[in-house]
Amino acid sequence: MDELGIGYLMFSLFIIFVVIATANTVGHGILYLLAIIFAIIALALVAGMNWADSILYPAAMKLLGISVEPAKGYHVPKSQDAIVKNVNGLFYATGYLTGNVFAYRFKQESIGEDEDQQMADAPERWERTVMNIKFPFKFHIISAGREVQKVRDELEGKRSYQEYQLSRLMQSNSSNEMAITDIQRKIRMFQTQIDRIAQGEKPIASLMYVETTAVGVSEKAAVDLLSEQLRELQVSLSVLDLQMSRIVGRELYTIFKFNFAVPLTEASIASEFDRQG
Amino acid sequence: MIAMDKSMPLFLGLILVSAVFLVLAEAMPASIVTVYGKLVLLILSLGFDVLAFSSRHYSQIIGHMLKHPGKHVVLSKEEPYWISPSADSILRREGEDFIATVYVRIPLYKSATEMNPEEALQFSKQVSSMVGLNRDPIRYSVQLSLMNKDTYLQQVRDMINKSEASEAQAMEANSDQAAIERSKGGTAMWKRMLDNASKTQSLELITYASISAMGSKEFEAVSAAQQRAREIIAGVGTIFGISPTFITGDQLKSFIDPEYVIPTATVSEHMNAEMREEVI
């Protein structure tokens, strides 16, 4: 979470805690209980909007039946999972999937010996996947080169912090095997990334997403067909070790804007990188 | 120092309203009648507090809903983009500035089936080099889109009309049976051709890159984006030994607008063909 997010969270939590602390001014009976219940609901909503807004926001919009027009001619239905355009009575619904290019974090722990073999197989696997897809789709990768020294320093800092955590855990009497293994795994992961840079690999930040469009004679028909296509893409792309999840809520608007302008700096897509692991 | 965020004025306004309700609730004298008022004020305070926190990511939507309560939120009434006068990029307004985006076609026609393992490995390495080519964000895309058969389908439909007209003429003029049969045969042939063309959807795979740049004037943004794109063209050209080209004019729309990715007339004809098949 960034500084701004922490600031927003602190102010909001402060108000809720003041309400809880002063709830007894409404008495000690049922009214007090009601005040506390509402404060707890507010606390849950704030926590939900902070950590799970991609679930909470579409649910709220669906419940309230609110649709959004993000630009002229486009429309986001209340389910907040598609962008719909009506062209002469035909409805075009567009949806997105995003995922991690390196789906399994374990892969980052060691430089695989069979990496060359995997790379040699990749073109054929890709071609076979595309051949099985019988509807229009777009596969995008936004990449930006990162400063080598800065990335190396960051990784070394992270590795040092994990090493410090590990030594503290080793010294403590209640050593937790699971926690030690986890920290050791993280250290190996950072070390592998440092090694890769030392071997001459250029660090890049990347954001990958897949887009598909479905057509229907009604909005519902188009959105239903879109969901079907997205599910099919999820299955097809799993062959490439890609775990894809459907984009809903506010990220839908961000990705929709990418259609008309690619992000200008690495920092402007940093929040999207978080989601990509 | 925290920079002034777009959502901050709304957040501050809502948190202030929340605090005011809280202070009013506290300041209200406690009596049997006013405790209900106190509770309502506390609930209002909590409601505005949650709204204030939500404004971090949803300031535009919350702002619009507070100004115009309703079930339809309009974030923008403007066209999302327009093609630059030079027809080689698309433009979008961002506050006072303009963002130009240039599209570059990457003509890669290699198939994995034609490659031996060494060539396949080499190709993957070339793709990796391409992805890490530049410091500025670049988007590389592979698009599978429906081939635009609108013009072709129209030509076939015109031929059907022509053929039907000549068939009617032959029948009216009491021509010999062979001439009528010939006309009928022609009509049937064109109809079969339309049926076949509509039934199957032809797909095409295109690889392209896109890059954006900002400027305070339209031409500034366009020339900055063109400059960045020329760097990509040079880099990708060197890696693969190909000649990437700028995408211009109406071709740009086929990468942006859904009705160009799936051409309207082509898909309508396909839907009609499917429906006919279902009915039969």
Coordinates of C-alpha atoms in Angstrom, one line a residue:
Chain A
M1 CA 0.0 0.0 0.0
D2 CA 1.3 3.5 -0.9
E3 CA 1.7 6.5 1.5
L4 CA -1.6 8.0 0.2
G5 CA -3.5 4.8 0.9
I6 CA -2.1 4.6 4.4
G7 CA -3.2 8.2 5.0
Y8 CA -6.7 7.5 3.8
L9 CA -6.9 4.4 5.9
M10 CA -5.7 6.1 9.0
F11 CA -8.2 9.0 8.8
S12 CA -11.1 6.6 8.1
L13 CA -10.2 4.2 10.9
F14 CA -9.8 7.1 13.3
I15 CA -13.4 8.2 12.7
I16 CA -14.7 4.7 13.3
F17 CA -12.7 4.2 16.5
V18 CA -14.0 7.6 17.8
V19 CA -17.5 6.4 17.1
I20 CA -16.9 3.1 19.0
A21 CA -15.2 5.0 21.9
T22 CA -18.1 7.4 22.2
A23 CA -21.0 5.1 21.4
N24 CA -22.0 5.0 25.1
T25 CA -23.3 8.6 24.8
V26 CA -26.5 7.1 23.1
G27 CA -27.1 5.0 26.2
H28 CA -26.3 1.5 27.2
G29 CA -29.2 -0.5 25.8
I30 CA -30.2 -1.5 22.3
L31 CA -29.1 1.9 20.9
Y32 CA -25.6 1.4 22.1
L33 CA -25.6 -2.1 20.5
L34 CA -26.8 -0.6 17.2
A35 CA -24.1 2.1 17.2
I36 CA -21.5 -0.6 17.8
I37 CA -22.9 -2.9 15.0
F38 CA -22.9 0.0 12.5
A39 CA -19.3 0.9 13.5
I40 CA -18.3 -2.8 12.9
I41 CA -20.1 -2.8 9.5
A42 CA -18.2 0.4 8.6
L43 CA -14.9 -1.1 9.7
A44 CA -15.6 -4.2 7.6
L45 CA -16.5 -2.1 4.6
V46 CA -13.3 0.0 4.9
A47 CA -11.2 -3.1 5.2
G48 CA -13.1 -4.7 2.2
M49 CA -12.6 -1.6 0.0
N50 CA -8.9 -1.7 0.9
W51 CA -8.1 -5.3 0.3
A52 CA -11.0 -6.7 -1.7
D53 CA -12.5 -3.9 -3.7
S54 CA -12.6 -6.0 -6.8
I55 CA -15.3 -8.1 -5.1
L56 CA -17.0 -5.4 -3.1
Y57 CA -17.4 -2.8 -5.8
P58 CA -19.1 -4.9 -8.5
A59 CA -21.3 -6.4 -5.8
A60 CA -22.4 -2.9 -4.6
M61 CA -23.0 -1.7 -8.2
K62 CA -25.0 -4.8 -9.0
L63 CA -27.1 -4.4 -5.8
L64 CA -27.8 -0.8 -6.6
G65 CA -28.3 -1.5 -10.3
I66 CA -25.8 1.2 -11.4
S67 CA -24.3 1.2 -14.9
V68 CA -21.4 3.4 -16.0
E69 CA -20.6 5.2 -19.3
P70 CA -16.8 5.4 -19.4
A71 CA -16.7 7.2 -22.8
K72 CA -19.1 8.2 -25.5
G73 CA -20.6 5.1 -27.1
Y74 CA -19.4 2.7 -24.4
H75 CA -21.2 1.3 -21.5
V76 CA -20.3 -0.8 -18.5
P77 CA -23.2 -3.0 -17.3
K78 CA -23.9 -3.3 -13.5
S79 CA -22.0 -6.5 -13.3
Q80 CA -18.8 -4.4 -14.0
D81 CA -17.1 -7.1 -15.9
A82 CA -17.5 -6.0 -19.6
I83 CA -17.4 -2.9 -21.8
V84 CA -20.3 -2.9 -24.2
K85 CA -20.7 -0.9 -27.4
N86 CA -23.9 -0.8 -29.4
V87 CA -23.2 -0.4 -33.2
N88 CA -26.4 -0.2 -35.3
G89 CA -28.3 -2.6 -33.0
L90 CA -25.4 -5.1 -32.6
F91 CA -23.9 -5.3 -29.2
Y92 CA -20.1 -5.8 -28.9
A93 CA -19.0 -6.9 -25.4
T94 CA -15.3 -6.7 -24.6
G95 CA -13.8 -8.4 -21.5
Y96 CA -10.3 -8.8 -20.2
L97 CA -8.2 -11.4 -18.4
T98 CA -5.0 -10.7 -16.6
G99 CA -2.4 -13.1 -15.2
N100 CA 1.1 -13.7 -14.1
V101 CA 3.6 -14.4 -16.8
F102 CA 5.5 -16.5 -14.3
A103 CA 2.6 -18.2 -12.7
Y104 CA 4.6 -20.2 -10.3
R105 CA 6.8 -18.4 -7.8
F106 CA 8.8 -21.6 -7.3
K107 CA 10.1 -21.2 -10.9
Q108 CA 11.9 -18.1 -9.7
E109 CA 13.9 -20.0 -7.1
S110 CA 16.3 -21.6 -9.4
I111 CA 17.5 -21.1 -13.0
G112 CA 16.1 -24.2 -14.6
E113 CA 18.4 -26.5 -16.6
D114 CA 15.6 -27.2 -19.0
E115 CA 15.0 -23.5 -19.6
D116 CA 16.4 -23.8 -23.2
Q117 CA 14.1 -26.7 -23.9
Q118 CA 11.1 -24.8 -22.6
M119 CA 12.0 -21.8 -24.8
A120 CA 12.5 -24.0 -27.8
D121 CA 9.0 -25.6 -27.2
A122 CA 7.3 -22.2 -26.7
P123 CA 6.7 -21.2 -30.3
E124 CA 4.9 -24.5 -31.1
R125 CA 2.9 -24.4 -27.9
W126 CA 1.8 -20.9 -28.7
E127 CA 0.9 -21.7 -32.2
R128 CA -1.1 -24.8 -31.2
T129 CA -3.0 -22.7 -28.6
V130 CA -3.9 -20.0 -31.1
M131 CA -5.0 -22.6 -33.7
N132 CA -7.6 -23.9 -31.2
I133 CA -9.1 -20.5 -30.6
K134 CA -11.9 -19.8 -33.0
F135 CA -12.9 -16.3 -32.0
P136 CA -11.2 -12.9 -32.1
F137 CA -8.9 -12.1 -29.2
K138 CA -5.8 -9.9 -28.4
F139 CA -2.8 -10.9 -26.3
H140 CA -0.9 -7.9 -25.0
I141 CA 2.3 -7.5 -23.1
I142 CA 3.3 -4.0 -21.9
S143 CA 6.9 -4.0 -21.0
A144 CA 9.3 -1.3 -19.7
G145 CA 13.0 -1.7 -19.1
R146 CA 14.1 -1.1 -15.5
E147 CA 17.4 0.5 -14.3
V148 CA 19.8 -2.5 -13.6
Q149 CA 21.6 -1.0 -10.6
K150 CA 18.3 0.2 -8.9
V151 CA 16.7 -3.3 -9.3
R152 CA 19.9 -5.0 -8.1
D153 CA 20.0 -2.7 -5.0
E154 CA 16.3 -3.4 -4.3
L155 CA 16.8 -7.1 -4.6
E156 CA 19.8 -7.1 -2.3
G157 CA 17.9 -5.0 0.2
K158 CA 15.0 -7.5 0.2
R159 CA 17.4 -10.4 0.5
S160 CA 19.2 -8.8 3.4
Y161 CA 15.9 -8.2 5.2
Q162 CA 14.9 -11.8 4.8
E163 CA 18.4 -12.9 6.0
Y164 CA 17.9 -10.8 9.1
Q165 CA 14.4 -12.3 9.7
L166 CA 15.9 -15.8 9.3
S167 CA 18.7 -15.1 11.8
R168 CA 16.2 -13.7 14.3
L169 CA 14.0 -16.7 13.9
M170 CA 16.9 -19.1 14.3
Q171 CA 17.9 -17.4 17.5
S172 CA 14.5 -17.5 19.0
N173 CA 13.6 -20.5 21.1
S174 CA 10.3 -21.2 19.4
S175 CA 11.7 -22.0 15.9
N176 CA 8.9 -22.6 13.4
E177 CA 10.0 -25.0 10.7
M178 CA 7.4 -23.7 8.2
A179 CA 8.4 -20.1 8.6
I180 CA 12.1 -20.9 8.2
T181 CA 11.5 -22.9 5.0
D182 CA 9.4 -20.0 3.7
I183 CA 12.1 -17.4 4.4
Q184 CA 14.8 -19.7 2.9
R185 CA 12.6 -20.0 -0.2
K186 CA 12.3 -16.2 -0.5
I187 CA 16.1 -15.8 -0.1
R188 CA 16.7 -18.3 -2.9
M189 CA 14.2 -16.5 -5.1
F190 CA 15.9 -13.1 -4.6
Q191 CA 19.3 -14.7 -5.1
T192 CA 18.2 -16.2 -8.4
Q193 CA 17.0 -12.9 -9.6
I194 CA 20.3 -11.3 -8.6
D195 CA 22.2 -14.1 -10.4
R196 CA 20.1 -13.6 -13.5
I197 CA 21.0 -9.9 -13.6
A198 CA 24.7 -10.7 -13.0
Q199 CA 24.5 -13.0 -16.0
G200 CA 23.4 -10.1 -18.2
E201 CA 19.6 -10.4 -18.2
K202 CA 17.9 -7.0 -18.4
P203 CA 15.3 -6.5 -15.7
I204 CA 11.9 -5.5 -17.2
A205 CA 8.6 -4.7 -15.7
S206 CA 5.8 -6.3 -17.6
L207 CA 2.0 -6.3 -17.6
M208 CA 0.2 -8.9 -19.5
Y209 CA -3.5 -9.0 -20.4
V210 CA -5.8 -10.7 -22.8
E211 CA -8.8 -9.1 -24.5
T212 CA -11.7 -10.7 -26.3
T213 CA -14.9 -9.4 -27.9
A214 CA -18.2 -11.1 -28.4
V215 CA -21.1 -10.0 -30.5
G216 CA -24.8 -10.5 -29.8
V217 CA -28.2 -9.2 -30.8
S218 CA -28.8 -8.1 -27.2
E219 CA -26.5 -6.9 -24.4
K220 CA -27.2 -10.1 -22.4
A221 CA -26.4 -12.3 -25.4
A222 CA -23.1 -10.5 -26.0
V223 CA -22.1 -10.6 -22.4
D224 CA -23.0 -14.3 -22.0
L225 CA -21.0 -15.2 -25.1
L226 CA -18.1 -13.1 -23.8
S227 CA -18.1 -15.0 -20.5
E228 CA -18.0 -18.2 -22.5
Q229 CA -15.1 -17.0 -24.7
L230 CA -13.2 -15.8 -21.6
R231 CA -13.6 -19.2 -19.9
E232 CA -12.3 -20.9 -23.1
L233 CA -9.3 -18.6 -23.2
Q234 CA -8.5 -19.4 -19.6
V235 CA -8.5 -23.1 -20.4
S236 CA -6.5 -22.6 -23.7
L237 CA -3.9 -20.4 -22.2
S238 CA -3.3 -22.6 -19.2
V239 CA -1.2 -24.8 -21.6
L240 CA 1.3 -21.9 -21.5
D241 CA 1.5 -21.9 -17.7
L242 CA -0.6 -18.8 -17.5
Q243 CA -3.1 -18.5 -14.7
M244 CA -5.6 -16.0 -15.8
S245 CA -8.3 -14.2 -13.9
R246 CA -11.1 -12.0 -15.2
I247 CA -10.8 -8.3 -14.7
V248 CA -13.7 -6.6 -12.9
G249 CA -14.3 -3.3 -11.3
R250 CA -11.9 -0.4 -11.3
E251 CA -9.2 -2.3 -13.2
L252 CA -11.6 -2.7 -16.1
Y253 CA -11.6 1.1 -16.5
T254 CA -7.7 1.2 -16.4
I255 CA -7.3 -1.5 -19.0
F256 CA -10.1 0.1 -21.1
K257 CA -8.1 3.3 -21.2
F258 CA -5.0 1.3 -22.4
N259 CA -6.9 0.8 -25.7
F260 CA -6.5 4.5 -26.5
A261 CA -3.1 5.3 -24.8
V262 CA -0.3 3.0 -23.6
P263 CA 0.9 4.0 -20.1
L264 CA 3.7 6.5 -20.3
T265 CA 6.0 5.5 -17.5
E266 CA 6.8 2.4 -15.6
A267 CA 5.5 4.1 -12.4
S268 CA 2.1 4.7 -13.9
I269 CA 1.5 1.0 -14.2
A270 CA 3.2 0.0 -10.9
S271 CA -0.1 -0.6 -9.2
E272 CA -1.0 -3.1 -11.9
F273 CA 2.3 -4.9 -11.5
D274 CA 1.3 -5.6 -7.8
R275 CA -1.5 -7.7 -9.0
Q276 CA 0.7 -9.5 -11.4
G277 CA 2.9 -10.8 -8.6
Chain B
M1 CA 5.7 14.4 0.9
I2 CA 2.4 13.1 -0.5
A3 CA 1.6 14.7 -3.8
M4 CA -1.9 16.2 -4.3
D5 CA -4.0 13.4 -5.7
K6 CA -7.0 13.9 -7.9
S7 CA -9.2 12.1 -5.4
M8 CA -8.0 14.1 -2.4
P9 CA -10.4 17.1 -2.5
L10 CA -13.4 14.7 -2.5
F11 CA -11.8 12.6 0.3
L12 CA -11.2 15.7 2.4
G13 CA -14.7 17.0 1.8
L14 CA -16.3 13.7 2.8
I15 CA -14.1 13.1 5.8
L16 CA -15.0 16.7 7.0
V17 CA -18.7 16.0 6.6
S18 CA -18.2 12.8 8.6
A19 CA -16.3 14.6 11.3
V20 CA -19.0 17.3 11.5
F21 CA -21.7 14.7 12.0
L22 CA -19.6 13.1 14.7
V23 CA -19.0 16.4 16.5
L24 CA -22.8 17.2 16.3
A25 CA -23.6 13.8 17.8
E26 CA -21.2 14.4 20.6
A27 CA -22.3 17.9 21.3
M28 CA -26.0 17.1 21.4
P29 CA -27.3 17.0 25.0
A30 CA -28.3 13.5 26.1
S31 CA -32.0 13.1 26.7
I32 CA -34.6 10.4 25.9
V33 CA -35.7 12.3 22.7
T34 CA -32.2 13.3 21.4
V35 CA -30.5 9.8 21.7
Y36 CA -32.3 8.7 18.5
G37 CA -31.0 11.9 16.8
K38 CA -27.5 11.1 18.1
L39 CA -27.6 7.6 16.7
V40 CA -28.7 8.8 13.3
L41 CA -25.9 11.4 13.3
L42 CA -23.3 8.6 14.2
I43 CA -24.6 6.4 11.4
L44 CA -24.4 9.3 8.9
S45 CA -20.9 10.0 10.1
L46 CA -19.9 6.3 9.5
G47 CA -21.6 6.3 6.1
F48 CA -19.6 9.4 4.9
D49 CA -16.5 7.9 6.4
V50 CA -16.8 4.8 4.3
L51 CA -17.6 6.9 1.2
A52 CA -14.5 9.0 1.9
F53 CA -12.3 6.0 2.0
S54 CA -13.9 4.6 -1.1
S55 CA -13.1 7.8 -2.9
R56 CA -9.5 6.8 -3.1
H57 CA -10.1 4.7 -6.2
Y58 CA -13.7 5.7 -7.1
S59 CA -13.7 9.5 -6.7
Q60 CA -15.1 10.0 -10.2
I61 CA -18.0 7.7 -9.7
I62 CA -18.8 8.8 -6.1
G63 CA -18.4 12.5 -7.2
H64 CA -20.9 12.0 -10.1
M65 CA -23.3 10.1 -7.9
L66 CA -23.3 12.8 -5.3
K67 CA -23.9 15.5 -7.9
H68 CA -26.4 13.6 -10.1
P69 CA -28.1 10.8 -8.1
G70 CA -29.3 8.1 -10.5
K71 CA -28.6 4.6 -11.8
H72 CA -26.5 5.8 -14.8
V73 CA -23.1 7.3 -14.1
V74 CA -21.5 9.2 -17.0
L75 CA -17.8 9.5 -16.6
S76 CA -17.1 11.1 -20.0
K77 CA -19.3 12.2 -22.9
E78 CA -16.3 12.7 -25.2
E79 CA -15.1 10.4 -27.9
P80 CA -12.3 8.3 -26.4
Y81 CA -9.9 9.0 -29.2
W82 CA -9.6 10.6 -32.6
I83 CA -7.2 10.0 -35.5
S84 CA -4.5 12.7 -35.9
P85 CA -4.7 15.0 -39.0
S86 CA -1.5 13.2 -40.3
A87 CA -3.5 9.9 -40.0
D88 CA -0.5 8.1 -38.5
S89 CA -1.5 8.0 -34.9
I90 CA -4.5 8.3 -32.5
L91 CA -4.9 11.1 -30.0
R92 CA -6.6 11.4 -26.7
R93 CA -6.9 14.3 -24.3
E94 CA -5.6 14.0 -20.8
G95 CA -6.4 17.1 -18.8
E96 CA -4.7 20.0 -20.6
D97 CA -2.3 17.7 -22.5
F98 CA -2.6 15.3 -25.4
I99 CA -1.4 11.7 -25.7
A100 CA -0.6 10.3 -29.1
T101 CA -0.3 6.6 -29.7
V102 CA 1.5 5.1 -32.7
Y103 CA 0.9 1.6 -34.0
V104 CA 3.6 -0.4 -35.8
R105 CA 2.9 -3.6 -37.7
I106 CA 5.5 -6.3 -37.1
P107 CA 5.4 -8.6 -40.1
L108 CA 6.3 -12.0 -38.6
Y109 CA 5.2 -14.8 -40.9
K110 CA 7.3 -17.6 -39.4
S111 CA 5.6 -20.7 -38.3
A112 CA 6.8 -23.0 -35.6
T113 CA 6.1 -26.0 -37.8
E114 CA 8.8 -24.9 -40.2
M115 CA 11.4 -24.5 -37.4
N116 CA 13.9 -27.0 -36.1
P117 CA 14.6 -26.9 -32.3
E118 CA 17.6 -24.5 -32.7
E119 CA 15.6 -22.1 -34.8
A120 CA 12.7 -22.3 -32.4
L121 CA 15.1 -21.5 -29.5
Q122 CA 16.6 -18.7 -31.5
F123 CA 13.1 -17.3 -32.2
S124 CA 12.1 -17.4 -28.5
K125 CA 15.3 -15.5 -27.7
Q126 CA 14.6 -12.9 -30.3
V127 CA 11.1 -12.4 -28.9
S128 CA 12.6 -12.0 -25.4
S129 CA 15.1 -9.4 -26.7
M130 CA 12.2 -7.6 -28.4
V131 CA 10.2 -7.4 -25.1
G132 CA 13.2 -5.9 -23.3
L133 CA 14.0 -3.5 -26.1
N134 CA 13.2 -0.1 -24.6
R135 CA 13.1 1.8 -21.3
D136 CA 9.7 3.4 -22.1
P137 CA 6.7 1.2 -21.8
I138 CA 5.8 -0.5 -25.1
R139 CA 2.8 -2.7 -25.8
Y140 CA 3.4 -5.7 -28.0
S141 CA 0.2 -7.4 -29.2
V142 CA -0.9 -10.3 -31.1
Q143 CA -4.4 -10.0 -32.5
L144 CA -6.6 -12.6 -33.9
S145 CA -9.4 -10.8 -35.8
L146 CA -12.2 -11.6 -38.2
M147 CA -11.3 -10.9 -41.8
N148 CA -13.4 -8.1 -43.2
K149 CA -15.5 -9.8 -45.9
D150 CA -18.0 -6.9 -46.1
T151 CA -17.0 -5.8 -49.6
Y152 CA -16.8 -9.4 -50.9
L153 CA -20.2 -10.3 -49.5
Q154 CA -21.7 -7.2 -51.0
Q155 CA -20.3 -8.1 -54.4
V156 CA -21.8 -11.6 -54.2
R157 CA -25.1 -10.1 -53.1
D158 CA -25.0 -7.8 -56.1
M159 CA -24.4 -10.8 -58.4
I160 CA -27.4 -12.6 -56.9
N161 CA -29.6 -9.6 -57.6
K162 CA -28.2 -9.4 -61.2
S163 CA -28.7 -13.1 -61.8
E164 CA -32.3 -13.0 -60.4
A165 CA -33.1 -10.0 -62.6
S166 CA -31.9 -11.8 -65.7
E167 CA -33.8 -14.9 -64.7
A168 CA -37.0 -12.9 -64.4
Q169 CA -36.3 -11.2 -67.7
A170 CA -35.8 -14.6 -69.4
M171 CA -39.1 -15.9 -68.0
E172 CA -41.0 -12.7 -69.0
A173 CA -39.6 -12.8 -72.5
N174 CA -40.6 -16.5 -72.8
S175 CA -37.0 -17.4 -73.7
D176 CA -36.2 -21.0 -74.4
Q177 CA -36.0 -23.4 -71.5
A178 CA -32.2 -23.7 -71.7
A179 CA -31.7 -19.9 -71.2
I180 CA -34.1 -20.0 -68.1
E181 CA -32.2 -23.0 -66.7
R182 CA -28.9 -21.2 -67.2
S183 CA -30.1 -18.2 -65.3
K184 CA -31.5 -20.3 -62.5
G185 CA -28.2 -22.2 -62.3
G186 CA -26.3 -18.9 -62.1
T187 CA -28.6 -17.7 -59.2
A188 CA -28.2 -20.9 -57.3
M189 CA -24.4 -20.8 -57.7
W190 CA -24.1 -17.3 -56.3
K191 CA -26.5 -18.2 -53.4
R192 CA -24.4 -21.2 -52.6
M193 CA -21.3 -19.0 -52.7
L194 CA -22.9 -16.5 -50.3
D195 CA -23.9 -19.3 -48.0
N196 CA -20.4 -20.8 -47.9
A197 CA -18.7 -17.4 -47.4
S198 CA -21.1 -16.6 -44.5
K199 CA -20.9 -19.9 -42.8
T200 CA -17.2 -20.0 -42.3
Q201 CA -15.4 -17.2 -40.4
S202 CA -12.0 -16.4 -41.7
L203 CA -9.5 -15.2 -39.0
E204 CA -6.2 -13.4 -39.5
L205 CA -3.3 -13.0 -37.0
I206 CA -1.5 -9.7 -36.8
T207 CA 1.4 -8.8 -34.6
Y208 CA 1.9 -5.1 -33.8
A209 CA 3.5 -2.8 -31.2
S210 CA 2.1 0.5 -29.9
I211 CA 3.7 3.3 -28.0
S212 CA 2.4 6.6 -26.6
A213 CA 3.9 10.0 -25.8
M214 CA 2.5 13.1 -24.2
G215 CA 2.6 16.7 -25.4
S216 CA 1.0 20.0 -24.6
K217 CA 0.1 20.4 -28.3
E218 CA -1.3 17.7 -30.6
F219 CA 1.7 17.9 -33.0
E220 CA 4.2 17.7 -30.1
A221 CA 2.6 14.5 -28.8
V222 CA 2.5 13.0 -32.3
S223 CA 6.1 13.8 -33.2
A224 CA 7.3 12.5 -29.8
A225 CA 5.4 9.2 -30.3
Q226 CA 6.7 8.9 -33.9
Q227 CA 10.2 9.4 -32.6
R228 CA 9.8 6.6 -30.0
A229 CA 8.1 4.4 -32.7
R230 CA 11.0 4.8 -35.1
E231 CA 13.3 3.5 -32.3
I232 CA 11.1 0.4 -32.0
I233 CA 11.1 -0.1 -35.8
A234 CA 14.9 0.1 -35.9
G235 CA 15.2 -2.3 -32.9
V236 CA 12.7 -4.9 -34.0
G237 CA 14.0 -4.7 -37.6
T238 CA 17.5 -5.5 -36.4
I239 CA 16.4 -8.4 -34.1
F240 CA 14.2 -10.2 -36.7
G241 CA 15.6 -8.9 -39.9
I242 CA 12.2 -7.6 -41.0
S243 CA 10.8 -4.2 -41.9
P244 CA 8.1 -3.1 -39.5
T245 CA 5.8 -0.3 -40.8
F246 CA 3.6 2.4 -39.4
I247 CA -0.1 1.7 -39.4
T248 CA -2.1 4.6 -40.8
G249 CA -5.5 5.9 -41.6
D250 CA -8.6 3.8 -41.1
Q251 CA -6.5 0.7 -40.5
L252 CA -5.8 2.0 -37.1
K253 CA -9.4 1.5 -36.2
S254 CA -9.1 -2.3 -36.6
F255 CA -6.8 -2.3 -33.5
I256 CA -9.1 -0.2 -31.4
D257 CA -12.8 -0.3 -32.2
P258 CA -14.6 -3.6 -31.6
E259 CA -16.7 -3.2 -34.8
Y260 CA -13.6 -3.2 -36.9
V261 CA -12.1 -6.3 -35.0
I262 CA -15.4 -8.1 -35.9
P263 CA -16.8 -6.3 -39.0
T264 CA -20.5 -5.7 -38.6
A265 CA -21.7 -6.9 -42.0
T266 CA -19.5 -10.0 -42.0
V267 CA -20.8 -11.0 -38.5
S268 CA -24.4 -10.2 -39.3
E269 CA -24.3 -12.4 -42.4
H270 CA -22.7 -15.2 -40.3
M271 CA -25.4 -14.8 -37.6
N272 CA -28.1 -15.0 -40.3
A273 CA -26.5 -18.1 -41.8
E274 CA -26.4 -19.7 -38.3
M275 CA -30.0 -18.8 -37.7
R276 CA -31.0 -20.2 -41.1
E277 CA -29.2 -23.5 -40.3
E278 CA -31.0 -23.7 -36.9
V279 CA -34.4 -23.1 -38.5
I280 CA -33.8 -25.7 -41.2

